[in-house]
Amino acid sequence: MSQTVRTRPEGSERALSEAYDTALLDLDGVVYFAGGDAIAHAADSLATARAGGMHLAYVTNNALRPPDAVAGHLTELGIPTEASDVITSAQAVARLISEQVPAGARILVIGGEGLRVALRERGLEPVDSADDEPVAVVQGYGGPDLTWSRFAEASYAIARGLPWFASNTDLTIPGARGIAPGNGAAVQVVRIATGAEPQVAGKPLPPMHRETILRTGAERPLVVGDRLDTDIEGAFNGEVDSLLVLTGVTDGAQLLAAPPQHRPTYVDADLRGMLTGQPEVVEAGEGFRCGGWTATAGAEHLELTGEGEALDGLRALCAAAWTSAGEGTCALDGGKALARLGL
Ligand SMILES: [Mg+2]
């Protein structure tokens, strides 16, 4: 990895929707909430970006639903989407498997319909039993009704020496009623039983990014996400720019403490940030200025002076925190400064 360490958010004179040809959008926490409802300003912002010529693609680590089901959900929310504009970790892992097994091979599936559709698309045959002569095992999120016997089936096959693949290893999955165990937790069950390690495709790993670029043909993509350790790290690993939105799981304190691979190119409140330019963060004496705010790194705290837009204050704080942390993680307390911004 030859990337320089990012020490502040970048500015952009042009609207991001004009400066980049394709938006690679995460779904949960970016376009819709865990319960399935659209996030404020998402549908309008995406419609405007698309009308301006930006290609929109949706990139999800969730392997349960096939692309046409995801596209149908988005279209219902007022975001018209074709199945071909949805890229899932099931597709990424199916390609990874197809590169390592003979054409038409049987694959033991522990997971849902999304995995089966993706395997068939690559000419592979999904099967349900370790006794069906599979040549590999693939595990993806199977929804709340996946039975314990499926983990046993995976374990039997892996113990016979079959290679093991996982769509993604997100430990949790958000739902309308709270946080539930995700595919990463299910993978952990099989890991405990077998002592084996799967090959993983999903964000932030390269197979997912490669799948996204192959399917969209993006030349100047912008990753748009809410999670630092999947979306933003995936963009970092793929060496493409990223926009963090604050509608999901990441708060200001986590952003200030981000190590280099978790620092986004841009940060904004929500998807309206795609439609505007981004302000410059400039050095100002000992600190950094953005809009009306100046941030400096003190001995124990991040200090903030001035007034103006809260997001500009956060951008200035990022510059102070990331510069002081360098290649590490900023340990300075930004709580008071963030409270002043209401973040
Ligand atoms: Mg998300």
XYZ file of C-alpha atoms and ligand atoms in Angstrom:
344
model
C 0.000 0.000 0.000
C 1.632 3.195 -1.196
C -0.938 5.690 0.031
C 0.147 8.753 1.956
C -1.373 9.226 5.393
C -4.442 11.472 5.202
C -4.289 14.238 7.822
C -7.376 16.290 6.922
C -10.596 16.057 4.886
C -10.148 17.328 1.342
C -11.947 20.230 -0.291
C -13.731 20.107 -3.633
C -14.787 23.118 -5.673
C -17.098 20.977 -7.793
C -20.138 19.133 -6.493
C -19.053 15.566 -5.663
C -21.794 14.245 -7.982
C -20.002 16.026 -10.841
C -16.422 15.344 -9.755
C -16.988 11.530 -9.673
C -18.643 9.353 -12.333
C -20.105 6.661 -10.030
C -21.313 6.594 -6.430
C -20.747 3.244 -4.702
C -23.370 3.562 -1.971
C -23.692 1.486 1.154
C -27.323 0.829 2.121
C -27.904 0.450 5.911
C -27.290 3.787 7.598
C -26.810 5.597 4.289
C -29.924 5.082 2.153
C -32.256 3.392 4.635
C -32.469 2.619 8.342
C -32.177 -0.878 9.774
C -35.977 -1.068 9.892
C -36.131 -0.509 6.137
C -37.414 3.098 5.983
C -35.613 5.669 3.850
C -33.235 8.106 5.550
C -34.177 11.798 5.249
C -32.969 13.479 2.025
C -31.752 10.167 0.550
C -34.309 9.753 -2.249
C -34.241 13.423 -3.324
C -30.444 13.677 -3.208
C -29.970 10.478 -5.206
C -32.530 11.575 -7.813
C -30.711 14.894 -8.263
C -27.290 13.221 -8.512
C -28.598 10.783 -11.099
C -30.332 13.515 -13.135
C -26.951 15.256 -13.262
C -25.382 12.206 -14.888
C -23.877 10.370 -11.941
C -24.196 6.569 -12.051
C -25.528 5.160 -8.758
C -24.638 1.675 -7.544
C -25.537 0.058 -4.226
C -22.929 -2.090 -2.520
C -23.984 -4.329 0.355
C -22.207 -6.902 2.506
C -25.554 -8.583 3.172
C -25.658 -11.798 1.112
C -29.228 -12.818 2.042
C -31.298 -10.975 -0.548
C -30.615 -11.301 -4.287
C -30.034 -8.017 -6.181
C -33.569 -7.923 -7.620
C -35.053 -8.013 -4.092
C -32.793 -5.153 -2.964
C -33.628 -3.167 -6.111
C -37.345 -3.729 -5.469
C -37.003 -2.414 -1.906
C -35.153 0.710 -3.093
C -37.703 1.339 -5.832
C -40.493 1.114 -3.237
C -38.696 3.772 -1.196
C -38.826 6.130 -4.196
C -35.290 5.321 -5.433
C -35.780 3.668 -8.844
C -33.108 0.940 -9.090
C -32.328 -1.919 -11.492
C -31.030 -5.240 -10.179
C -27.825 -4.630 -12.159
C -27.132 -1.568 -9.988
C -26.926 -3.701 -6.817
C -23.659 -5.458 -5.918
C -23.658 -7.937 -3.033
C -20.982 -9.836 -1.134
C -22.690 -13.003 -2.442
C -21.659 -12.012 -5.977
C -18.130 -11.207 -4.842
C -17.679 -14.540 -3.057
C -19.216 -16.491 -5.963
C -16.614 -14.998 -8.332
C -13.846 -15.780 -5.836
C -15.009 -19.411 -5.632
C -15.384 -19.742 -9.418
C -11.712 -18.823 -9.846
C -10.627 -21.734 -7.639
C -12.930 -24.638 -8.568
C -13.817 -26.428 -11.840
C -16.694 -25.038 -13.941
C -20.064 -26.429 -12.876
C -18.737 -27.616 -9.496
C -21.065 -28.274 -6.585
C -20.874 -25.837 -3.676
C -22.338 -26.491 -0.215
C -24.403 -23.413 0.723
C -24.904 -22.237 4.295
C -27.004 -19.137 3.784
C -29.882 -17.693 1.801
C -31.250 -17.214 -1.692
C -28.790 -14.450 -2.524
C -25.901 -16.918 -2.379
C -27.691 -19.501 -4.527
C -28.525 -16.940 -7.224
C -24.945 -15.659 -7.240
C -23.444 -19.173 -7.512
C -25.723 -20.103 -10.422
C -24.775 -16.865 -12.164
C -21.149 -18.093 -12.126
C -22.178 -21.531 -13.425
C -21.796 -23.284 -10.058
C -24.330 -25.666 -8.524
C -25.564 -24.968 -4.985
C -26.128 -28.082 -2.838
C -27.359 -28.572 0.733
C -25.484 -31.581 2.126
C -21.850 -32.448 2.778
C -22.779 -35.792 1.160
C -23.819 -34.151 -2.156
C -20.157 -34.214 -3.310
C -19.458 -30.481 -2.984
C -15.916 -29.193 -3.691
C -16.198 -26.100 -1.466
C -18.318 -24.571 1.312
C -19.743 -21.038 1.234
C -21.286 -19.291 4.201
C -23.388 -16.101 4.068
C -26.035 -14.478 6.257
C -29.007 -16.843 6.295
C -31.594 -14.743 8.090
C -33.166 -15.434 11.472
C -34.477 -18.882 10.541
C -31.181 -20.517 9.558
C -31.025 -23.686 11.634
C -28.119 -24.926 13.759
C -27.903 -28.085 11.616
C -26.548 -25.943 8.756
C -23.465 -25.111 10.824
C -23.015 -28.843 11.442
C -23.206 -29.488 7.697
C -20.520 -26.877 7.036
C -18.338 -28.355 9.772
C -18.571 -31.909 8.370
C -17.543 -30.717 4.905
C -14.681 -28.527 6.138
C -13.383 -31.385 8.310
C -13.140 -33.455 5.096
C -10.693 -30.866 3.795
C -12.962 -28.721 1.584
C -12.039 -25.046 1.146
C -14.307 -22.650 3.056
C -15.506 -19.261 1.837
C -17.505 -16.528 3.609
C -19.415 -13.703 1.947
C -18.492 -11.303 4.773
C -17.618 -11.286 8.457
C -19.766 -8.446 9.861
C -20.267 -9.592 13.468
C -23.624 -7.841 13.866
C -26.611 -6.975 11.729
C -28.940 -4.101 12.654
C -32.678 -4.760 12.625
C -35.854 -2.895 13.536
C -35.710 -4.250 17.122
C -31.998 -3.902 17.744
C -28.642 -5.494 16.992
C -28.598 -9.191 16.042
C -25.710 -11.614 15.340
C -24.497 -11.222 11.756
C -22.692 -13.575 9.394
C -19.398 -12.958 11.166
C -20.895 -14.471 14.320
C -22.117 -17.494 12.331
C -18.661 -17.875 10.769
C -17.223 -17.845 14.273
C -19.411 -20.829 15.217
C -17.999 -22.899 12.344
C -14.459 -21.651 13.056
C -14.745 -22.904 16.639
C -15.960 -26.308 15.448
C -13.341 -26.760 12.723
C -10.304 -24.653 13.602
C -10.316 -23.595 9.923
C -10.195 -20.096 8.414
C -12.449 -18.995 5.548
C -11.505 -16.883 2.535
C -13.640 -13.738 2.904
C -14.974 -11.521 0.078
C -16.964 -8.653 1.644
C -16.055 -5.080 2.536
C -13.391 -3.958 3.409
C -11.570 -6.709 1.485
C -10.403 -6.453 -2.143
C -12.751 -9.079 -3.717
C -15.788 -6.900 -2.942
C -14.214 -3.747 -4.329
C -13.053 -5.610 -7.444
C -16.581 -6.985 -7.986
C -18.007 -3.475 -7.677
C -15.599 -1.978 -10.222
C -16.092 -4.898 -12.659
C -19.880 -4.591 -12.536
C -20.164 -0.788 -12.653
C -17.264 0.040 -14.965
C -16.597 3.030 -12.690
C -13.544 5.068 -13.699
C -13.721 7.698 -10.974
C -15.786 6.148 -8.171
C -16.769 7.711 -4.869
C -17.505 5.274 -2.038
C -20.323 6.594 0.168
C -20.760 4.892 3.530
C -21.478 5.155 7.237
C -19.002 2.608 8.672
C -15.303 3.276 9.070
C -14.157 -0.365 9.247
C -16.079 -1.586 6.188
C -17.021 1.224 3.773
C -14.177 3.657 4.392
C -11.504 0.981 4.899
C -12.744 -0.736 1.715
C -12.263 2.521 -0.195
C -8.798 2.918 1.345
C -7.832 -0.630 0.323
C -9.163 0.011 -3.192
C -7.323 3.354 -3.304
C -10.462 5.338 -4.181
C -12.029 8.406 -2.554
C -14.784 8.181 0.041
C -17.553 10.241 1.637
C -18.587 9.434 5.216
C -22.171 10.355 6.099
C -23.259 10.698 9.726
C -26.705 9.094 9.309
C -25.495 5.651 10.435
C -23.244 4.068 13.019
C -20.289 6.486 13.127
C -20.245 9.465 15.493
C -17.906 12.453 15.707
C -15.700 10.954 18.415
C -15.069 7.792 16.372
C -14.203 9.877 13.324
C -11.678 11.974 15.262
C -10.038 8.788 16.610
C -9.835 7.142 13.170
C -6.509 5.517 12.192
C -5.300 6.297 8.636
C -7.202 3.485 6.873
C -10.475 4.701 8.461
C -10.147 8.384 7.476
C -12.605 9.368 4.726
C -11.759 11.831 1.949
C -14.857 13.866 2.794
C -17.389 14.002 5.629
C -20.939 15.339 5.512
C -24.180 15.055 7.447
C -26.181 13.042 4.902
C -26.511 12.347 1.173
C -27.120 16.022 0.380
C -23.326 16.221 0.722
C -23.031 14.520 -2.683
C -24.662 17.516 -4.357
C -22.344 20.225 -3.070
C -18.674 21.075 -3.116
C -16.653 20.502 0.023
C -14.899 23.311 1.937
C -11.117 23.428 2.230
C -9.496 22.870 5.613
C -6.484 25.202 5.824
C -3.619 25.577 8.279
C -4.115 28.528 10.625
C -1.257 29.216 13.050
C -0.951 26.192 15.326
C -4.245 24.763 14.151
C -6.647 24.274 11.260
C -9.507 26.429 9.999
C -12.641 25.407 8.127
C -15.441 27.926 7.586
C -15.733 29.969 10.781
C -14.049 27.408 13.044
C -10.441 26.889 14.104
C -9.332 23.651 15.798
C -6.058 22.979 17.596
C -4.558 19.991 19.386
C -3.799 20.839 23.020
C -1.918 18.733 25.544
C -4.974 16.705 26.512
C -7.902 18.117 24.552
C -8.891 19.195 21.086
C -9.739 22.915 21.266
C -12.270 24.659 19.064
C -12.846 28.393 18.606
C -15.114 30.399 16.323
C -18.614 29.813 15.029
C -20.444 28.656 11.934
C -21.662 25.411 10.389
C -21.234 22.399 12.695
C -19.835 20.243 9.875
C -17.064 22.787 9.228
C -16.122 22.592 12.906
C -15.961 18.793 12.645
C -13.759 19.016 9.525
C -11.367 21.377 11.327
C -11.298 19.023 14.332
C -10.512 16.068 12.043
C -7.479 17.939 10.708
C -6.227 18.749 14.218
C -6.824 15.195 15.471
C -5.470 13.315 12.444
C -2.406 15.555 12.134
C -1.538 15.062 15.783
C -2.109 11.289 15.510
C -0.126 10.840 12.288
C -0.112 7.117 11.508
C -1.704 6.305 14.859
C -4.957 7.040 16.655
C -5.695 10.407 18.283
C -6.055 10.014 22.054
C -6.935 13.666 22.721
C -10.377 14.293 24.214
C -12.652 15.986 21.674
C -15.823 15.642 23.756
C -16.181 19.288 24.727
C -15.509 20.530 21.193
C -17.997 18.067 19.701
C -20.637 19.042 22.279
C -20.219 22.648 21.195
C -21.046 21.560 17.644
C -23.996 19.491 18.804
C -22.287 16.358 17.419
Mg -23.906 0.853 6.567
